[in-house]
């Protein structure tokens, strides 16, 4: 199976005064095209730093980060921005929606950056909001929606341009258990439908059960790898 995300001896060290803090300690792993992968760990385990390295949001202190065959750790900020626009979607714990924009405008943002014409991007954004059960909320702004509805908008935005890879950082962290199940179901359904690679960071073992493969992260290292069948 084709590899979509690869890490080779990735290491991230932060300096706090005279101290060194090793957040990610020489991790190597690969995630296949269409795989649902989970990085599971408690707060401070290094899982979010690992996700940020994968997504090119942070540079490793050493090692290689490869997405779709490209060394993202060697890209300039401009190259990275263009690469992410074409290849990566994000779902955030705190939704990260633009408060002054409607649901339709928030979802169409990634298409705007890709130069998709207004009529076409509004059509695609409306279809995606319909898919996540928000067809009646196109004109609503974030403050007019519940947390679960805002996260659905966030999912629609991440998937609207059908990026090969979607990273989800604690996507259910602010949601109740029922809404969490709905949100996970939506993300999996979309990723499976388009053979997208989905990488989920969570502290919740219940969420990890949705993944094909679970990496348990502890103190910046991979402690265990579990295959879910």
PDB file of C-alpha atoms in Angstrom:
ATOM      1  CA  UNK A   1       0.000   0.000   0.000  1.00  0.00           C
ATOM      2  CA  UNK A   2       1.206   3.508  -0.877  1.00  0.00           C
ATOM      3  CA  UNK A   3       2.621   5.532   2.047  1.00  0.00           C
ATOM      4  CA  UNK A   4       1.102   8.988   2.529  1.00  0.00           C
ATOM      5  CA  UNK A   5       2.838  10.153   5.733  1.00  0.00           C
ATOM      6  CA  UNK A   6       6.348   9.055   6.754  1.00  0.00           C
ATOM      7  CA  UNK A   7       8.524  10.046   9.699  1.00  0.00           C
ATOM      8  CA  UNK A   8      12.163   8.992   9.906  1.00  0.00           C
ATOM      9  CA  UNK A   9      13.868   9.496  13.291  1.00  0.00           C
ATOM     10  CA  UNK A  10      11.837  12.648  13.932  1.00  0.00           C
ATOM     11  CA  UNK A  11      12.958  14.504  17.017  1.00  0.00           C
ATOM     12  CA  UNK A  12      11.748  17.792  18.503  1.00  0.00           C
ATOM     13  CA  UNK A  13      13.610  19.522  21.320  1.00  0.00           C
ATOM     14  CA  UNK A  14      12.464  22.768  22.935  1.00  0.00           C
ATOM     15  CA  UNK A  15      14.827  24.988  24.905  1.00  0.00           C
ATOM     16  CA  UNK A  16      13.487  26.522  28.112  1.00  0.00           C
ATOM     17  CA  UNK A  17      16.290  28.683  29.436  1.00  0.00           C
ATOM     18  CA  UNK A  18      19.206  26.316  30.012  1.00  0.00           C
ATOM     19  CA  UNK A  19      16.964  23.250  29.932  1.00  0.00           C
ATOM     20  CA  UNK A  20      16.167  20.986  27.007  1.00  0.00           C
ATOM     21  CA  UNK A  21      12.717  19.441  26.772  1.00  0.00           C
ATOM     22  CA  UNK A  22      12.438  16.490  24.383  1.00  0.00           C
ATOM     23  CA  UNK A  23       8.850  16.543  23.108  1.00  0.00           C
ATOM     24  CA  UNK A  24       9.320  13.943  20.344  1.00  0.00           C
ATOM     25  CA  UNK A  25      12.177  11.475  20.652  1.00  0.00           C
ATOM     26  CA  UNK A  26      13.409   9.854  17.414  1.00  0.00           C
ATOM     27  CA  UNK A  27      10.044   8.552  16.181  1.00  0.00           C
ATOM     28  CA  UNK A  28       9.781   6.626  12.922  1.00  0.00           C
ATOM     29  CA  UNK A  29       6.427   5.581  11.488  1.00  0.00           C
ATOM     30  CA  UNK A  30       4.494   5.427   8.226  1.00  0.00           C
ATOM     31  CA  UNK A  31       0.793   5.892   7.505  1.00  0.00           C
ATOM     32  CA  UNK A  32      -0.723   4.400   4.375  1.00  0.00           C
ATOM     33  CA  UNK A  33      -3.061   6.036   1.885  1.00  0.00           C
ATOM     34  CA  UNK A  34      -6.627   5.793   3.189  1.00  0.00           C
ATOM     35  CA  UNK A  35      -5.557   4.683   6.669  1.00  0.00           C
ATOM     36  CA  UNK A  36      -7.318   5.973   9.785  1.00  0.00           C
ATOM     37  CA  UNK A  37      -4.546   6.469  12.333  1.00  0.00           C
ATOM     38  CA  UNK A  38      -4.772   7.555  15.959  1.00  0.00           C
ATOM     39  CA  UNK A  39      -2.102   9.119  18.174  1.00  0.00           C
ATOM     40  CA  UNK A  40      -3.269   8.345  21.707  1.00  0.00           C
ATOM     41  CA  UNK A  41      -1.759   9.815  24.846  1.00  0.00           C
ATOM     42  CA  UNK A  42      -2.275  11.903  27.950  1.00  0.00           C
ATOM     43  CA  UNK A  43      -1.652  15.649  28.117  1.00  0.00           C
ATOM     44  CA  UNK A  44       2.062  16.380  27.727  1.00  0.00           C
ATOM     45  CA  UNK A  45       2.852  13.044  26.083  1.00  0.00           C
ATOM     46  CA  UNK A  46       4.070  14.680  22.848  1.00  0.00           C
ATOM     47  CA  UNK A  47       1.157  13.599  20.641  1.00  0.00           C
ATOM     48  CA  UNK A  48       0.150  17.115  19.533  1.00  0.00           C
ATOM     49  CA  UNK A  49       3.779  18.044  18.826  1.00  0.00           C
ATOM     50  CA  UNK A  50       4.012  14.891  16.719  1.00  0.00           C
ATOM     51  CA  UNK A  51       0.909  15.937  14.779  1.00  0.00           C
ATOM     52  CA  UNK A  52       2.335  19.442  14.267  1.00  0.00           C
ATOM     53  CA  UNK A  53       5.543  17.924  12.876  1.00  0.00           C
ATOM     54  CA  UNK A  54       3.562  15.718  10.487  1.00  0.00           C
ATOM     55  CA  UNK A  55       1.509  18.687   9.294  1.00  0.00           C
ATOM     56  CA  UNK A  56       4.537  20.930   8.785  1.00  0.00           C
ATOM     57  CA  UNK A  57       3.336  23.350  11.483  1.00  0.00           C
ATOM     58  CA  UNK A  58       6.622  22.838  13.318  1.00  0.00           C
ATOM     59  CA  UNK A  59      10.078  21.923  12.050  1.00  0.00           C
ATOM     60  CA  UNK A  60      11.812  18.885  13.581  1.00  0.00           C
ATOM     61  CA  UNK A  61      15.101  19.399  15.429  1.00  0.00           C
ATOM     62  CA  UNK A  62      16.289  16.468  13.324  1.00  0.00           C
ATOM     63  CA  UNK A  63      14.856  13.705  11.142  1.00  0.00           C
ATOM     64  CA  UNK A  64      12.654  13.605   8.049  1.00  0.00           C
ATOM     65  CA  UNK A  65       8.937  14.397   7.586  1.00  0.00           C
ATOM     66  CA  UNK A  66       7.543  13.195   4.263  1.00  0.00           C
ATOM     67  CA  UNK A  67       4.000  13.682   2.963  1.00  0.00           C
ATOM     68  CA  UNK A  68       2.969  12.380  -0.449  1.00  0.00           C
ATOM     69  CA  UNK A  69       6.656  11.806  -1.223  1.00  0.00           C
ATOM     70  CA  UNK A  70       7.663  15.410  -0.422  1.00  0.00           C
ATOM     71  CA  UNK A  71      10.068  16.461   2.351  1.00  0.00           C
ATOM     72  CA  UNK A  72       7.923  19.011   4.192  1.00  0.00           C
ATOM     73  CA  UNK A  73      10.698  19.663   6.727  1.00  0.00           C
ATOM     74  CA  UNK A  74      12.832  21.108   3.910  1.00  0.00           C
ATOM     75  CA  UNK A  75      10.150  23.463   2.535  1.00  0.00           C
ATOM     76  CA  UNK A  76      10.107  27.236   3.006  1.00  0.00           C
ATOM     77  CA  UNK A  77       7.068  28.826   4.683  1.00  0.00           C
ATOM     78  CA  UNK A  78       5.677  29.835   1.272  1.00  0.00           C
ATOM     79  CA  UNK A  79       6.159  26.337  -0.165  1.00  0.00           C
ATOM     80  CA  UNK A  80       4.580  24.839   2.971  1.00  0.00           C
ATOM     81  CA  UNK A  81       1.542  27.112   2.764  1.00  0.00           C
ATOM     82  CA  UNK A  82       0.940  26.128  -0.871  1.00  0.00           C
ATOM     83  CA  UNK A  83       1.528  22.446  -0.107  1.00  0.00           C
ATOM     84  CA  UNK A  84      -0.946  22.498   2.789  1.00  0.00           C
ATOM     85  CA  UNK A  85      -3.587  24.256   0.675  1.00  0.00           C
ATOM     86  CA  UNK A  86      -3.443  21.430  -1.870  1.00  0.00           C
ATOM     87  CA  UNK A  87      -2.862  18.417   0.352  1.00  0.00           C
ATOM     88  CA  UNK A  88      -3.936  18.907   3.973  1.00  0.00           C
ATOM     89  CA  UNK A  89      -7.146  19.543   5.904  1.00  0.00           C
ATOM     90  CA  UNK A  90      -7.379  20.352   9.631  1.00  0.00           C
ATOM     91  CA  UNK A  91     -10.027  19.746  12.286  1.00  0.00           C
ATOM     92  CA  UNK A  92      -9.334  21.548  15.577  1.00  0.00           C
ATOM     93  CA  UNK A  93     -10.572  21.007  19.132  1.00  0.00           C
ATOM     94  CA  UNK A  94     -11.587  24.680  19.427  1.00  0.00           C
ATOM     95  CA  UNK A  95     -13.189  24.692  15.939  1.00  0.00           C
ATOM     96  CA  UNK A  96     -11.089  27.694  14.708  1.00  0.00           C
ATOM     97  CA  UNK A  97     -13.958  29.159  12.691  1.00  0.00           C
ATOM     98  CA  UNK A  98     -13.925  32.789  11.537  1.00  0.00           C
ATOM     99  CA  UNK A  99     -16.523  34.428  13.831  1.00  0.00           C
ATOM    100  CA  UNK A 100     -17.666  37.079  11.340  1.00  0.00           C
ATOM    101  CA  UNK A 101     -18.217  34.563   8.513  1.00  0.00           C
ATOM    102  CA  UNK A 102     -21.285  32.401   7.959  1.00  0.00           C
ATOM    103  CA  UNK A 103     -21.063  28.601   7.949  1.00  0.00           C
ATOM    104  CA  UNK A 104     -21.090  28.691   4.137  1.00  0.00           C
ATOM    105  CA  UNK A 105     -18.260  31.245   4.014  1.00  0.00           C
ATOM    106  CA  UNK A 106     -16.178  29.336   6.591  1.00  0.00           C
ATOM    107  CA  UNK A 107     -16.474  26.094   4.640  1.00  0.00           C
ATOM    108  CA  UNK A 108     -15.698  27.728   1.301  1.00  0.00           C
ATOM    109  CA  UNK A 109     -12.452  29.336   2.603  1.00  0.00           C
ATOM    110  CA  UNK A 110     -10.095  26.509   1.492  1.00  0.00           C
ATOM    111  CA  UNK A 111     -11.651  26.669  -1.983  1.00  0.00           C
ATOM    112  CA  UNK A 112     -11.085  30.441  -2.081  1.00  0.00           C
ATOM    113  CA  UNK A 113      -7.355  29.859  -1.515  1.00  0.00           C
ATOM    114  CA  UNK A 114      -7.384  27.361  -4.371  1.00  0.00           C
ATOM    115  CA  UNK A 115      -8.875  29.918  -6.739  1.00  0.00           C
ATOM    116  CA  UNK A 116     -12.214  28.139  -7.204  1.00  0.00           C
ATOM    117  CA  UNK A 117     -14.832  30.577  -8.669  1.00  0.00           C
ATOM    118  CA  UNK A 118     -17.404  31.987  -6.215  1.00  0.00           C
ATOM    119  CA  UNK A 119     -20.457  30.178  -7.612  1.00  0.00           C
ATOM    120  CA  UNK A 120     -18.687  26.800  -7.661  1.00  0.00           C
ATOM    121  CA  UNK A 121     -17.222  27.115  -4.167  1.00  0.00           C
ATOM    122  CA  UNK A 122     -20.577  28.155  -2.701  1.00  0.00           C
ATOM    123  CA  UNK A 123     -22.172  25.129  -4.356  1.00  0.00           C
ATOM    124  CA  UNK A 124     -19.488  22.749  -3.009  1.00  0.00           C
ATOM    125  CA  UNK A 125     -19.627  24.302   0.478  1.00  0.00           C
ATOM    126  CA  UNK A 126     -23.443  24.049   0.563  1.00  0.00           C
ATOM    127  CA  UNK A 127     -23.285  20.381  -0.502  1.00  0.00           C
ATOM    128  CA  UNK A 128     -20.705  19.643   2.196  1.00  0.00           C
ATOM    129  CA  UNK A 129     -22.797  21.350   4.895  1.00  0.00           C
ATOM    130  CA  UNK A 130     -25.785  19.310   3.724  1.00  0.00           C
ATOM    131  CA  UNK A 131     -23.625  16.171   4.088  1.00  0.00           C
ATOM    132  CA  UNK A 132     -22.857  17.008   7.729  1.00  0.00           C
ATOM    133  CA  UNK A 133     -26.504  17.754   8.526  1.00  0.00           C
ATOM    134  CA  UNK A 134     -26.300  21.547   8.457  1.00  0.00           C
ATOM    135  CA  UNK A 135     -28.166  22.314   5.240  1.00  0.00           C
ATOM    136  CA  UNK A 136     -30.426  24.750   7.115  1.00  0.00           C
ATOM    137  CA  UNK A 137     -27.541  26.609   8.766  1.00  0.00           C
ATOM    138  CA  UNK A 138     -25.729  28.054   5.741  1.00  0.00           C
ATOM    139  CA  UNK A 139     -26.213  31.679   6.856  1.00  0.00           C
ATOM    140  CA  UNK A 140     -25.584  31.056  10.571  1.00  0.00           C
ATOM    141  CA  UNK A 141     -22.446  32.460  12.185  1.00  0.00           C
ATOM    142  CA  UNK A 142     -20.459  30.399  14.738  1.00  0.00           C
ATOM    143  CA  UNK A 143     -21.962  32.180  17.770  1.00  0.00           C
ATOM    144  CA  UNK A 144     -25.439  31.143  16.577  1.00  0.00           C
ATOM    145  CA  UNK A 145     -24.507  27.438  16.650  1.00  0.00           C
ATOM    146  CA  UNK A 146     -23.836  24.822  19.340  1.00  0.00           C
ATOM    147  CA  UNK A 147     -20.378  23.322  19.864  1.00  0.00           C
ATOM    148  CA  UNK A 148     -21.383  20.189  17.963  1.00  0.00           C
ATOM    149  CA  UNK A 149     -22.680  22.240  15.047  1.00  0.00           C
ATOM    150  CA  UNK A 150     -19.515  24.339  14.973  1.00  0.00           C
ATOM    151  CA  UNK A 151     -17.407  21.175  14.863  1.00  0.00           C
ATOM    152  CA  UNK A 152     -19.514  19.899  11.943  1.00  0.00           C
ATOM    153  CA  UNK A 153     -18.717  23.149  10.127  1.00  0.00           C
ATOM    154  CA  UNK A 154     -15.037  22.537  10.968  1.00  0.00           C
ATOM    155  CA  UNK A 155     -15.250  19.018   9.509  1.00  0.00           C
ATOM    156  CA  UNK A 156     -16.994  20.293   6.376  1.00  0.00           C
ATOM    157  CA  UNK A 157     -14.236  22.894   5.930  1.00  0.00           C
ATOM    158  CA  UNK A 158     -11.472  20.291   6.376  1.00  0.00           C
ATOM    159  CA  UNK A 159     -12.963  17.889   3.829  1.00  0.00           C
ATOM    160  CA  UNK A 160     -14.503  20.261   1.247  1.00  0.00           C
ATOM    161  CA  UNK A 161     -11.456  20.330  -1.037  1.00  0.00           C
ATOM    162  CA  UNK A 162     -10.926  16.543  -0.678  1.00  0.00           C
ATOM    163  CA  UNK A 163      -7.331  16.817   0.584  1.00  0.00           C
ATOM    164  CA  UNK A 164      -5.317  13.565   0.604  1.00  0.00           C
ATOM    165  CA  UNK A 165      -4.579  13.977   4.340  1.00  0.00           C
ATOM    166  CA  UNK A 166      -6.756  15.314   7.177  1.00  0.00           C
ATOM    167  CA  UNK A 167      -5.282  15.969  10.632  1.00  0.00           C
ATOM    168  CA  UNK A 168      -7.707  16.161  13.565  1.00  0.00           C
ATOM    169  CA  UNK A 169      -6.329  17.473  16.879  1.00  0.00           C
ATOM    170  CA  UNK A 170      -8.633  16.419  19.767  1.00  0.00           C
ATOM    171  CA  UNK A 171     -11.691  16.850  17.493  1.00  0.00           C
ATOM    172  CA  UNK A 172     -14.109  15.695  20.217  1.00  0.00           C
ATOM    173  CA  UNK A 173     -12.354  17.340  23.177  1.00  0.00           C
ATOM    174  CA  UNK A 174     -15.068  19.977  23.705  1.00  0.00           C
ATOM    175  CA  UNK A 175     -18.070  17.769  22.908  1.00  0.00           C
ATOM    176  CA  UNK A 176     -20.411  15.540  24.911  1.00  0.00           C
ATOM    177  CA  UNK A 177     -20.300  11.767  24.345  1.00  0.00           C
ATOM    178  CA  UNK A 178     -23.289  11.600  21.967  1.00  0.00           C
ATOM    179  CA  UNK A 179     -22.003  14.447  19.789  1.00  0.00           C
ATOM    180  CA  UNK A 180     -18.501  12.927  19.871  1.00  0.00           C
ATOM    181  CA  UNK A 181     -19.834   9.711  18.339  1.00  0.00           C
ATOM    182  CA  UNK A 182     -21.652  11.667  15.623  1.00  0.00           C
ATOM    183  CA  UNK A 183     -18.550  13.731  14.810  1.00  0.00           C
ATOM    184  CA  UNK A 184     -16.310  10.652  14.609  1.00  0.00           C
ATOM    185  CA  UNK A 185     -18.850   8.894  12.399  1.00  0.00           C
ATOM    186  CA  UNK A 186     -18.900  11.858  10.023  1.00  0.00           C
ATOM    187  CA  UNK A 187     -15.115  12.083   9.729  1.00  0.00           C
ATOM    188  CA  UNK A 188     -14.710   8.360   9.139  1.00  0.00           C
ATOM    189  CA  UNK A 189     -17.500   8.274   6.580  1.00  0.00           C
ATOM    190  CA  UNK A 190     -15.930  11.095   4.572  1.00  0.00           C
ATOM    191  CA  UNK A 191     -12.385   9.770   4.794  1.00  0.00           C
ATOM    192  CA  UNK A 192     -13.464   6.269   3.716  1.00  0.00           C
ATOM    193  CA  UNK A 193     -15.592   7.626   0.848  1.00  0.00           C
ATOM    194  CA  UNK A 194     -12.613   9.398  -0.765  1.00  0.00           C
ATOM    195  CA  UNK A 195      -9.735   7.137   0.380  1.00  0.00           C
ATOM    196  CA  UNK A 196      -8.293   9.976   2.471  1.00  0.00           C
ATOM    197  CA  UNK A 197      -5.713   9.462   5.184  1.00  0.00           C
ATOM    198  CA  UNK A 198      -7.050  10.608   8.561  1.00  0.00           C
ATOM    199  CA  UNK A 199      -4.741  11.190  11.541  1.00  0.00           C
ATOM    200  CA  UNK A 200      -6.524  11.778  14.865  1.00  0.00           C
ATOM    201  CA  UNK A 201      -4.881  12.977  18.086  1.00  0.00           C
ATOM    202  CA  UNK A 202      -6.828  12.139  21.246  1.00  0.00           C
ATOM    203  CA  UNK A 203      -6.474  11.396  24.945  1.00  0.00           C
ATOM    204  CA  UNK A 204      -9.685   9.302  24.824  1.00  0.00           C
ATOM    205  CA  UNK A 205      -9.228   5.514  24.396  1.00  0.00           C
ATOM    206  CA  UNK A 206     -12.858   5.318  23.228  1.00  0.00           C
ATOM    207  CA  UNK A 207     -12.075   7.501  20.204  1.00  0.00           C
ATOM    208  CA  UNK A 208      -9.007   5.403  19.345  1.00  0.00           C
ATOM    209  CA  UNK A 209     -11.271   2.397  18.663  1.00  0.00           C
ATOM    210  CA  UNK A 210     -12.345   4.038  15.400  1.00  0.00           C
ATOM    211  CA  UNK A 211      -8.805   3.887  13.989  1.00  0.00           C
ATOM    212  CA  UNK A 212      -7.169   1.183  11.871  1.00  0.00           C
ATOM    213  CA  UNK A 213      -3.958   1.670  13.828  1.00  0.00           C
ATOM    214  CA  UNK A 214      -3.325   3.243  17.227  1.00  0.00           C
ATOM    215  CA  UNK A 215       0.035   4.614  18.328  1.00  0.00           C
ATOM    216  CA  UNK A 216       0.151   5.166  22.094  1.00  0.00           C
ATOM    217  CA  UNK A 217       2.540   8.031  22.797  1.00  0.00           C
ATOM    218  CA  UNK A 218       4.340   8.424  26.137  1.00  0.00           C
ATOM    219  CA  UNK A 219       7.121  10.904  26.932  1.00  0.00           C
ATOM    220  CA  UNK A 220       7.705  11.605  23.247  1.00  0.00           C
ATOM    221  CA  UNK A 221       8.073   7.937  22.305  1.00  0.00           C
ATOM    222  CA  UNK A 222       5.818   5.310  20.758  1.00  0.00           C
ATOM    223  CA  UNK A 223       4.949   3.001  23.654  1.00  0.00           C
ATOM    224  CA  UNK A 224       2.657   0.562  21.815  1.00  0.00           C
ATOM    225  CA  UNK A 225       1.171   0.030  18.348  1.00  0.00           C
ATOM    226  CA  UNK A 226      -2.270  -1.577  18.116  1.00  0.00           C
ATOM    227  CA  UNK A 227      -3.972  -2.758  14.923  1.00  0.00           C
ATOM    228  CA  UNK A 228      -7.785  -2.613  15.024  1.00  0.00           C
ATOM    229  CA  UNK A 229      -9.551  -5.110  12.771  1.00  0.00           C
TER     230      UNK A 229
END
